[in-house]
């Protein structure tokens, strides 16, 4: 700092040229040479050595300035209870505690020895307790603990002045940073790593906050509780006792370590849940995600709108094309309709002309019977002939005489009759071909005998009754047919398989023909009224429910209603069948009872066929 100029002094500035710098080699000697050797061996610069010397000087000055606190209770301490004493307070370092350096501890011990040594106190006329009962033993024990890094760490871990309390949620909600910042700073002393991040402020960045909680959630604490061991293994009398003491101490340490880690985890969890920055970051993240979601939704909506517009454009184009095609088809249909109407009118006109011409000639008959017959033939011609044939026939009748007209009409009638006969013969041949195919497909089983019309429906019924998956299905079907067939022909499983394959190859029309014949036979059998034995006159009593029976087949819906009604109304229900009939619309009591009997017989037959096949397989 420049000295202020006095009044009257004149400041002169010389602007002469400065001489160039010259490099000079200097050889260190004496203590400077010793410092040079130290720097070269340690590979450090002169400035770094100067810093070290400054630190040493500052430590020496701190040692000189070390202020020890008096411990009033020092003389009252019990040397036997040294484990429960505050070693820092004994040495006068209660205000420094774990921050005190080894030099400070040694200086404090030196000062306490000079002041409280038994020889010095004895020389001063103070009464000294002989042996280890003097309180000076506590000072010796304090320096023994604090001068050993391992023992000092054990004592620091259970420092009696350390506050293990964790702020409650109520305290942290109102003043989070004021409540939790000192707690984290206080507990940071237990970290095995240096430079533990601070809690920060409300303006801390997300990276800083995330790093803070990441460090504390993975906190590595060096705190251990060996100082609180209840048993000392050095006092053990044998190896087994020493091992037992070590085992007990390890278990106690592990328990206390677990409690300590739970305490720290509770601290971090509570702070994380109450940290207003975390809530702010979550809200910001939620808002960001909502914005992204909204942006994606808007983009998707726009894309959907574009697709919808494109699709609508395609639909409109397709609709216009379809309308155009429909319009063209409509015009074509109208044109065809007009042509058809014209043709229809022309045919009607030609038919009327043919009838009028024939009527004028009295239908070419000499008597009434011939005229009636010719009238029928003329109507047949009107129904069968096309427009061109009618026109040519009318032109021939108009140009020719009555006899020529009669010959032309009769010729045309013969041609129409021949055509009708040809169509009839073709239909008869088709029916005969179907019948021949059915009869031909019936061969191959049952000793070479064909299948009659009764066995085919019975086979179809058995195939439906015993579906695929039935045990020994085809043997069961064959036994079912042998039990219910009246032909007397015994069918084997091989016969049934061959016939079923042949039925599968039939055309749908042929299958319908077989089913139709079976249904007609069923109606014929059930429509027959059995004759009474004594030909007694029936009673005059009329019962509407029993006098009418619905012969229509049961539908699937009616079958389901009947089964549900049978479950709903058990045998013990009074007037059971009346209630069941009421539950099935369109069916009487007699219909329901009859259907129930048919189902029972069907189930019995199925079981009998399966049992028969089972008995054969066991044999």
XYZ file of C-alpha atoms in Angstrom:
619
model
C 0.000 0.000 0.000
C 1.445 3.384 -1.016
C 2.055 6.009 1.633
C 0.057 9.129 1.208
C 2.075 12.150 0.113
C 2.425 15.008 2.523
C 1.462 18.505 1.679
C 4.128 20.168 -0.293
C 5.687 16.954 -1.559
C 6.130 16.676 -5.296
C 5.718 13.417 -7.129
C 8.241 12.867 -9.869
C 7.906 10.157 -12.515
C 11.001 9.025 -14.417
C 10.312 7.677 -17.888
C 13.805 6.495 -18.683
C 14.159 3.134 -20.461
C 14.378 0.097 -18.178
C 17.316 -2.220 -18.680
C 16.700 -5.687 -20.123
C 16.466 -8.618 -17.676
C 19.517 -10.819 -17.288
C 19.431 -14.545 -16.314
C 21.881 -15.351 -13.540
C 22.730 -18.811 -12.141
C 22.570 -18.973 -8.335
C 23.974 -21.846 -6.294
C 22.122 -22.418 -2.980
C 24.145 -22.930 0.156
C 23.404 -23.570 3.776
C 19.753 -23.993 4.760
C 18.697 -22.944 1.273
C 20.626 -25.896 -0.151
C 18.805 -28.201 2.299
C 15.433 -26.788 1.156
C 16.478 -27.314 -2.473
C 17.263 -30.985 -1.839
C 13.887 -31.496 -0.129
C 12.041 -29.928 -3.048
C 13.944 -32.037 -5.590
C 13.338 -35.288 -3.686
C 9.640 -34.562 -3.232
C 9.276 -33.089 -6.758
C 7.521 -29.956 -5.550
C 7.986 -26.308 -6.389
C 9.384 -23.599 -4.185
C 5.983 -21.975 -3.858
C 4.475 -25.254 -2.584
C 7.196 -25.523 0.046
C 6.511 -21.980 1.100
C 2.840 -22.900 1.579
C 3.806 -25.877 3.737
C 6.091 -23.718 5.822
C 3.268 -21.216 6.221
C 0.901 -24.022 7.358
C 3.496 -25.256 9.871
C 3.935 -21.755 11.167
C 0.153 -21.326 11.415
C -0.146 -24.652 13.322
C 2.609 -23.545 15.665
C 0.842 -20.259 16.166
C -2.406 -22.147 16.791
C -0.614 -24.314 19.354
C 0.678 -21.207 20.978
C -2.807 -19.678 20.914
C -4.517 -22.939 22.095
C -7.003 -22.122 24.809
C -8.004 -24.952 27.147
C -11.315 -25.027 28.951
C -11.393 -25.880 32.614
C -13.250 -29.037 33.555
C -14.690 -28.444 37.041
C -15.562 -32.102 37.550
C -12.064 -33.358 36.749
C -11.069 -33.948 40.380
C -14.324 -35.839 41.072
C -13.854 -38.417 38.293
C -13.548 -42.079 39.196
C -10.559 -43.669 37.389
C -12.338 -47.022 37.424
C -15.215 -45.525 35.438
C -12.925 -44.083 32.738
C -15.050 -45.513 29.932
C -17.940 -43.173 30.746
C -15.821 -40.006 30.996
C -15.571 -37.298 28.322
C -11.945 -37.536 27.224
C -12.020 -34.229 25.339
C -13.366 -32.437 28.441
C -10.687 -34.073 30.591
C -7.973 -32.585 28.365
C -9.749 -29.224 28.167
C -10.724 -29.703 24.490
C -14.496 -29.926 24.949
C -14.988 -26.942 22.634
C -12.942 -28.529 19.804
C -13.682 -32.240 20.188
C -13.210 -34.244 16.965
C -11.772 -31.193 15.150
C -8.731 -31.108 17.424
C -5.441 -32.125 15.774
C -2.898 -34.494 17.281
C -0.571 -31.585 18.037
C -3.355 -29.810 19.885
C -4.151 -32.985 21.812
C -0.517 -33.445 22.771
C -0.212 -29.777 23.743
C -3.360 -30.040 25.846
C -2.059 -33.203 27.529
C 1.249 -31.506 28.209
C -0.516 -28.561 29.810
C -2.742 -30.866 31.912
C 0.294 -32.904 33.067
C 2.137 -29.762 34.096
C -0.851 -28.650 36.075
C -2.201 -31.893 37.589
C 0.786 -34.247 37.911
C 0.744 -35.975 41.337
C 4.398 -35.005 42.082
C 3.673 -31.363 41.443
C 0.517 -31.418 43.514
C 2.308 -33.319 46.256
C 5.033 -30.709 46.321
C 2.316 -28.100 46.689
C 1.074 -29.902 49.815
C -1.966 -31.545 48.266
C -3.023 -34.972 49.497
C -2.463 -37.580 46.771
C -4.330 -40.883 46.504
C -1.900 -43.740 46.174
C -2.011 -46.159 43.230
C -4.452 -45.813 40.328
C -7.130 -44.188 42.423
C -5.958 -40.657 41.705
C -7.894 -38.643 39.112
C -4.643 -38.131 37.149
C -5.259 -41.648 35.844
C -8.258 -40.225 33.917
C -5.909 -37.781 32.135
C -3.589 -40.652 31.249
C -6.523 -42.678 29.925
C -7.775 -39.709 27.894
C -4.427 -39.246 26.098
C -4.226 -43.011 25.577
C -7.591 -43.022 23.814
C -7.253 -39.789 21.823
C -3.686 -40.345 20.661
C -4.562 -43.721 19.103
C -6.476 -43.129 15.779
C -8.435 -46.403 16.107
C -9.451 -45.836 19.714
C -10.172 -42.171 19.055
C -12.470 -43.098 16.155
C -14.264 -45.605 18.406
C -14.771 -42.864 21.035
C -15.813 -40.264 18.422
C -18.440 -42.739 17.141
C -20.211 -42.631 20.503
C -19.469 -38.968 21.284
C -21.834 -38.189 24.190
C -22.392 -34.648 22.933
C -23.496 -35.728 19.459
C -27.182 -35.202 18.748
C -28.693 -38.280 17.033
C -32.160 -36.748 16.828
C -34.006 -36.565 13.487
C -36.443 -33.668 12.933
C -40.087 -34.658 12.755
C -42.272 -34.059 9.720
C -44.082 -31.270 11.524
C -40.827 -29.388 12.097
C -39.666 -29.878 8.516
C -42.884 -28.753 6.851
C -42.666 -25.174 8.088
C -38.896 -24.531 8.032
C -37.361 -27.280 5.959
C -33.927 -25.821 5.304
C -33.537 -24.396 8.825
C -34.545 -27.738 10.367
C -32.609 -30.166 8.144
C -29.479 -28.312 7.002
C -27.772 -28.452 10.457
C -28.738 -32.110 10.848
C -27.104 -33.115 7.557
C -24.016 -31.043 8.333
C -23.793 -32.692 11.750
C -24.100 -36.216 10.344
C -21.718 -35.564 7.467
C -18.817 -36.144 9.881
C -19.515 -39.895 9.715
C -18.893 -40.083 5.955
C -15.987 -42.200 4.746
C -15.696 -39.878 1.742
C -14.697 -36.251 1.910
C -16.595 -33.305 0.512
C -20.136 -34.391 1.349
C -22.549 -32.042 -0.473
C -24.631 -29.627 1.530
C -28.421 -29.467 1.547
C -28.426 -26.282 -0.495
C -31.183 -23.719 -0.910
C -34.476 -23.389 -2.705
C -32.610 -22.112 -5.769
C -30.389 -25.215 -6.086
C -30.440 -26.914 -9.486
C -31.908 -30.302 -10.131
C -28.429 -31.787 -10.662
C -27.223 -30.520 -7.276
C -30.296 -31.808 -5.446
C -30.122 -35.161 -7.221
C -26.405 -35.482 -6.384
C -27.103 -34.601 -2.734
C -29.736 -37.317 -2.262
C -27.754 -39.797 -4.338
C -24.784 -39.379 -1.968
C -26.932 -39.677 1.135
C -28.906 -42.670 -0.119
C -25.556 -44.402 -0.724
C -23.983 -42.986 2.441
C -20.895 -44.913 3.613
C -20.552 -44.345 7.348
C -17.352 -45.143 9.244
C -19.131 -44.926 12.565
C -18.667 -48.073 14.642
C -19.585 -49.003 18.206
C -16.712 -51.061 19.548
C -16.272 -48.517 22.359
C -19.579 -49.735 23.861
C -18.465 -53.372 24.141
C -19.684 -54.651 27.501
C -17.006 -57.324 27.725
C -13.265 -56.919 27.189
C -11.674 -59.924 25.556
C -8.336 -59.144 27.181
C -9.868 -60.159 30.511
C -10.831 -63.606 29.243
C -9.208 -66.538 30.984
C -9.109 -68.871 27.983
C -9.435 -68.918 24.227
C -13.032 -70.173 24.233
C -14.132 -67.394 26.558
C -12.326 -64.865 24.371
C -14.123 -66.178 21.296
C -17.455 -66.049 23.080
C -16.795 -62.420 24.129
C -15.843 -61.516 20.541
C -19.017 -63.127 19.255
C -21.187 -61.208 21.736
C -19.431 -57.946 20.924
C -19.799 -58.470 17.154
C -23.529 -59.123 17.535
C -23.989 -55.985 19.665
C -21.984 -53.883 17.180
C -23.988 -55.198 14.224
C -27.252 -54.363 15.997
C -26.131 -50.803 16.782
C -24.768 -50.356 13.236
C -28.111 -51.456 11.802
C -29.956 -49.005 14.034
C -27.571 -46.232 12.942
C -28.138 -46.956 9.239
C -31.906 -47.046 9.815
C -31.636 -43.670 11.551
C -29.767 -42.166 8.603
C -32.166 -43.731 6.123
C -35.115 -42.328 8.058
C -33.462 -38.915 8.009
C -32.938 -39.021 4.240
C -36.417 -40.431 3.510
C -38.124 -37.814 5.667
C -36.096 -35.005 4.125
C -36.804 -36.272 0.612
C -40.546 -36.458 1.293
C -40.622 -32.914 2.731
C -38.149 -31.233 0.380
C -40.081 -28.481 -1.461
C -37.562 -28.677 -4.320
C -38.435 -32.314 -4.953
C -42.106 -31.390 -5.109
C -41.252 -28.544 -7.461
C -39.137 -30.826 -9.668
C -41.896 -33.432 -9.730
C -44.472 -30.820 -10.639
C -42.178 -29.513 -13.379
C -41.566 -33.045 -14.632
C -45.280 -33.777 -14.520
C -46.012 -30.568 -16.412
C -43.309 -31.450 -18.952
C -44.736 -34.932 -19.441
C -48.226 -33.496 -19.706
C -47.007 -31.062 -22.348
C -45.246 -33.863 -24.210
C -48.314 -36.034 -23.900
C -50.479 -33.188 -25.093
C -48.104 -32.516 -27.984
C -48.140 -36.193 -28.934
C -51.917 -36.265 -28.640
C -52.190 -33.164 -30.814
C -49.811 -34.664 -33.364
C -51.709 -37.931 -33.309
C -55.006 -36.087 -33.572
C -53.730 -34.108 -36.541
C -52.476 -37.307 -38.126
C -55.842 -38.952 -37.504
C -57.589 -35.919 -38.965
C -55.358 -36.120 -42.039
C -56.078 -39.820 -42.368
C -59.762 -39.182 -41.810
C -59.775 -36.472 -44.465
C -57.952 -38.762 -46.876
C -60.315 -41.611 -46.048
C -63.307 -39.330 -46.418
C -61.982 -38.154 -49.757
C -61.605 -41.771 -50.859
C -65.098 -42.542 -49.598
C -66.502 -39.542 -51.428
C -64.726 -40.574 -54.594
C -65.947 -44.152 -54.176
C -69.456 -42.895 -53.398
C -69.495 -40.687 -56.482
C -68.201 -43.566 -58.591
C -70.794 -45.880 -57.073
C -73.556 -43.331 -57.622
C -72.416 -42.977 -61.189
C -72.422 -46.751 -61.657
C -75.816 -47.003 -59.975
C -77.123 -44.234 -62.197
C -75.812 -46.018 -65.259
C -77.187 -49.330 -63.993
C -80.481 -47.609 -63.267
C -80.610 -46.247 -66.792
C -79.767 -49.691 -68.160
C -82.426 -51.250 -65.918
C -84.969 -48.649 -66.989
C -84.118 -49.292 -70.592
C -84.372 -53.033 -70.045
C -87.636 -52.518 -68.207
C -88.976 -50.462 -71.051
C -87.899 -53.112 -73.534
C -89.415 -55.768 -71.293
C -92.655 -53.818 -71.051
C -92.683 -53.380 -74.802
C -92.001 -57.086 -75.272
C -94.623 -57.922 -72.666
C -97.188 -55.765 -74.418
C -96.220 -57.282 -77.761
C -96.570 -60.815 -76.326
C -99.882 -59.858 -74.775
C -101.009 -58.389 -78.071
C -99.930 -61.482 -80.029
C -101.631 -63.790 -77.494
C -104.823 -61.774 -77.724
C -104.541 -61.849 -81.471
C -104.074 -65.646 -81.432
C -107.082 -66.097 -79.110
C -109.235 -63.772 -81.256
C -108.290 -65.509 -84.483
C -108.966 -68.956 -83.034
C -112.213 -67.722 -81.484
C -113.386 -66.315 -84.761
C -112.806 -69.706 -86.349
C -114.591 -71.419 -83.407
C -111.276 -72.967 -82.326
C -111.280 -75.092 -85.544
C -113.853 -77.481 -84.015
C -117.095 -78.892 -85.349
C -118.494 -79.683 -81.956
C -118.181 -78.266 -78.464
C -115.749 -80.901 -77.118
C -113.287 -80.311 -79.961
C -113.549 -76.594 -79.431
C -112.853 -76.936 -75.680
C -109.856 -79.149 -76.329
C -108.506 -76.707 -78.917
C -109.136 -73.860 -76.475
C -106.932 -75.598 -73.918
C -104.225 -76.134 -76.532
C -104.366 -72.468 -77.543
C -103.921 -71.393 -73.903
C -100.994 -73.784 -73.668
C -99.457 -72.137 -76.738
C -99.968 -68.700 -75.214
C -98.127 -69.780 -72.083
C -95.232 -71.598 -73.737
C -94.470 -69.790 -77.022
C -92.095 -66.855 -77.268
C -92.854 -63.579 -79.073
C -91.205 -64.600 -82.343
C -93.104 -67.921 -82.449
C -96.398 -66.178 -81.680
C -95.774 -63.571 -84.399
C -94.914 -66.196 -87.008
C -97.974 -68.256 -85.984
C -100.291 -65.228 -86.197
C -98.855 -64.254 -89.604
C -99.517 -67.805 -90.867
C -103.097 -67.707 -89.523
C -103.713 -64.308 -91.061
C -102.465 -65.314 -94.531
C -103.840 -68.873 -94.654
C -107.290 -70.403 -94.635
C -109.070 -72.018 -91.719
C -107.776 -75.445 -92.567
C -104.256 -74.214 -92.980
C -104.550 -72.360 -89.715
C -105.769 -75.474 -87.942
C -102.853 -77.467 -89.299
C -100.383 -74.760 -88.180
C -101.889 -74.613 -84.687
C -101.921 -78.398 -84.300
C -98.309 -78.586 -85.470
C -97.302 -75.971 -82.926
C -99.235 -77.827 -80.204
C -97.430 -81.059 -81.027
C -94.056 -79.331 -80.746
C -94.997 -77.844 -77.348
C -96.271 -81.224 -76.101
C -93.057 -82.890 -77.243
C -91.016 -80.303 -75.389
C -93.081 -80.754 -72.204
C -92.698 -84.524 -72.433
C -88.959 -84.157 -72.867
C -88.695 -81.973 -69.722
C -90.818 -84.430 -67.754
C -88.663 -87.365 -68.871
C -85.510 -85.466 -67.841
C -86.957 -84.808 -64.373
C -87.913 -88.481 -63.977
C -84.426 -89.545 -65.039
C -82.858 -87.164 -62.493
C -84.967 -88.577 -59.671
C -84.152 -92.091 -60.798
C -80.449 -91.220 -60.811
C -80.679 -89.954 -57.224
C -82.486 -93.078 -56.114
C -79.970 -95.281 -57.956
C -77.050 -93.435 -56.313
C -78.555 -93.867 -52.861
C -79.201 -97.555 -53.443
C -75.712 -98.044 -54.928
C -74.086 -96.374 -51.933
C -75.890 -98.778 -49.594
C -73.834 -101.816 -50.647
C -70.632 -103.101 -49.086
C -71.690 -104.047 -45.559
C -73.933 -106.350 -43.630
C -73.152 -109.461 -45.638
C -73.448 -107.612 -48.963
C -76.998 -106.374 -48.249
C -77.904 -102.741 -49.018
C -79.071 -100.078 -46.632
C -82.803 -99.416 -46.576
C -84.522 -96.082 -46.043
C -84.942 -96.804 -42.320
C -81.255 -97.397 -41.603
C -79.929 -94.235 -43.278
C -81.721 -91.777 -40.926
C -80.805 -94.048 -38.018
C -77.120 -93.856 -39.030
C -77.276 -90.065 -39.315
C -78.907 -89.873 -35.889
C -76.268 -92.150 -34.334
C -73.387 -90.142 -35.860
C -74.814 -86.957 -34.353
C -75.553 -88.686 -31.036
C -71.998 -90.013 -30.634
C -69.684 -87.205 -31.844
C -65.954 -87.400 -32.535
C -63.988 -88.138 -29.374
C -66.359 -90.840 -28.096
C -64.479 -93.912 -26.898
C -64.743 -96.687 -29.559
C -67.093 -94.394 -31.474
C -67.834 -96.575 -34.522
C -68.408 -99.729 -32.464
C -70.847 -97.759 -30.298
C -72.671 -96.466 -33.408
C -72.867 -99.998 -34.854
C -74.313 -101.395 -31.578
C -76.800 -98.510 -31.407
C -78.040 -99.312 -34.924
C -78.267 -103.036 -34.214
C -80.379 -102.281 -31.123
C -82.810 -99.917 -32.838
C -82.945 -101.235 -36.422
C -85.947 -103.380 -37.430
C -84.312 -104.750 -40.599
C -82.647 -107.582 -38.696
C -79.294 -106.951 -40.414
C -76.328 -106.747 -38.070
C -73.959 -103.945 -38.993
C -70.255 -103.898 -38.042
C -68.059 -100.909 -37.344
C -66.473 -101.304 -40.768
C -69.895 -101.197 -42.464
C -70.819 -98.071 -40.557
C -67.534 -96.315 -41.473
C -67.892 -97.140 -45.189
C -71.488 -95.965 -45.278
C -70.672 -92.757 -43.405
C -67.917 -91.977 -45.923
C -70.335 -92.601 -48.808
C -72.908 -90.287 -47.229
C -70.302 -87.538 -46.940
C -69.677 -87.780 -50.699
C -73.367 -87.253 -51.537
C -74.584 -83.988 -53.004
C -76.558 -81.628 -50.712
C -79.736 -82.361 -52.683
C -79.378 -86.093 -52.078
C -78.852 -85.552 -48.355
C -81.939 -83.355 -48.234
C -83.879 -86.097 -50.015
C -82.854 -88.640 -47.363
C -83.741 -86.294 -44.496
C -87.076 -85.474 -46.147
C -88.008 -89.141 -46.443
C -87.023 -89.749 -42.822
C -89.155 -86.814 -41.664
C -92.146 -87.986 -43.725
C -91.847 -91.440 -42.217
C -91.615 -89.940 -38.723
C -94.774 -87.896 -39.271
C -96.568 -90.885 -40.725
C -95.728 -93.078 -37.741
C -96.602 -90.483 -35.128
C -99.740 -89.299 -36.898
C -101.337 -92.765 -36.862
C -103.970 -93.202 -34.162
C -103.692 -96.606 -32.496
C -106.843 -98.699 -32.448
C -108.245 -99.602 -29.057
C -108.455 -103.263 -28.163
C -112.126 -103.388 -27.320
C -113.163 -100.633 -29.792
C -114.699 -98.796 -26.851
C -116.380 -95.498 -27.444
C -114.133 -92.645 -26.293
C -115.155 -90.615 -23.304
C -117.057 -87.418 -23.863
C -114.763 -85.634 -21.354
C -112.728 -82.875 -23.032
C -109.306 -81.923 -21.702
C -107.760 -79.212 -23.793
C -104.247 -79.839 -22.524
C -104.209 -83.545 -23.389
C -106.438 -83.445 -26.456
C -103.874 -81.492 -28.490
C -100.287 -82.493 -29.156
C -97.845 -80.286 -30.995
C -96.199 -82.552 -33.601
C -93.599 -79.947 -34.638
C -89.977 -80.806 -33.884
C -88.335 -79.272 -30.838
C -86.113 -76.291 -31.511
C -82.834 -75.634 -29.721
C -84.380 -72.781 -27.719
C -87.323 -74.968 -26.610
C -84.874 -77.728 -25.623
C -82.885 -75.274 -23.457
C -86.080 -73.994 -21.791
C -87.193 -77.566 -21.057
C -83.826 -78.493 -19.522
C -83.829 -75.348 -17.374
C -87.407 -76.032 -16.219
C -86.491 -79.621 -15.273
C -83.653 -78.241 -13.104
C -85.845 -75.505 -11.613
C -88.752 -77.804 -10.644
C -87.495 -81.070 -9.066
C -89.541 -84.239 -8.685
C -90.871 -83.182 -5.269
C -92.511 -80.036 -6.733
C -96.351 -80.243 -6.697
C -97.948 -79.950 -10.161
C -94.458 -80.182 -11.620
C -95.346 -80.822 -15.261
C -97.905 -78.008 -15.341
C -95.166 -75.572 -14.232
C -92.673 -77.027 -16.708
C -95.190 -76.680 -19.547
C -95.821 -73.064 -18.527
C -92.076 -72.394 -18.748
C -91.918 -73.641 -22.375
C -94.118 -71.445 -24.625
C -96.066 -73.307 -27.311
C -95.743 -76.711 -25.596
C -98.311 -78.583 -23.540
C -97.863 -80.815 -20.552
C -98.125 -83.880 -22.773
C -95.493 -82.505 -25.179
C -93.035 -81.920 -22.341
C -93.599 -85.381 -20.813
C -93.270 -87.051 -24.199
C -90.067 -85.165 -24.962
C -88.670 -86.057 -21.537
C -89.354 -89.762 -22.180
C -87.637 -89.538 -25.566
C -84.572 -87.949 -23.981
C -84.471 -90.613 -21.272
C -84.694 -93.402 -23.865
C -81.987 -91.727 -25.937
C -79.627 -91.496 -22.955
C -80.339 -95.122 -21.979
C -79.654 -96.296 -25.520
C -76.419 -94.349 -25.614
C -75.267 -95.811 -22.308
C -76.261 -99.326 -23.385
C -74.283 -99.039 -26.617
C -71.220 -97.740 -24.769
C -71.462 -100.449 -22.103
C -71.733 -103.139 -24.755
C -68.613 -101.878 -26.506
C -66.825 -101.622 -23.156
C -67.683 -105.211 -22.270
C -66.395 -106.400 -25.651
C -63.133 -104.529 -25.199
C -62.651 -106.030 -21.713
C -63.190 -109.528 -23.114
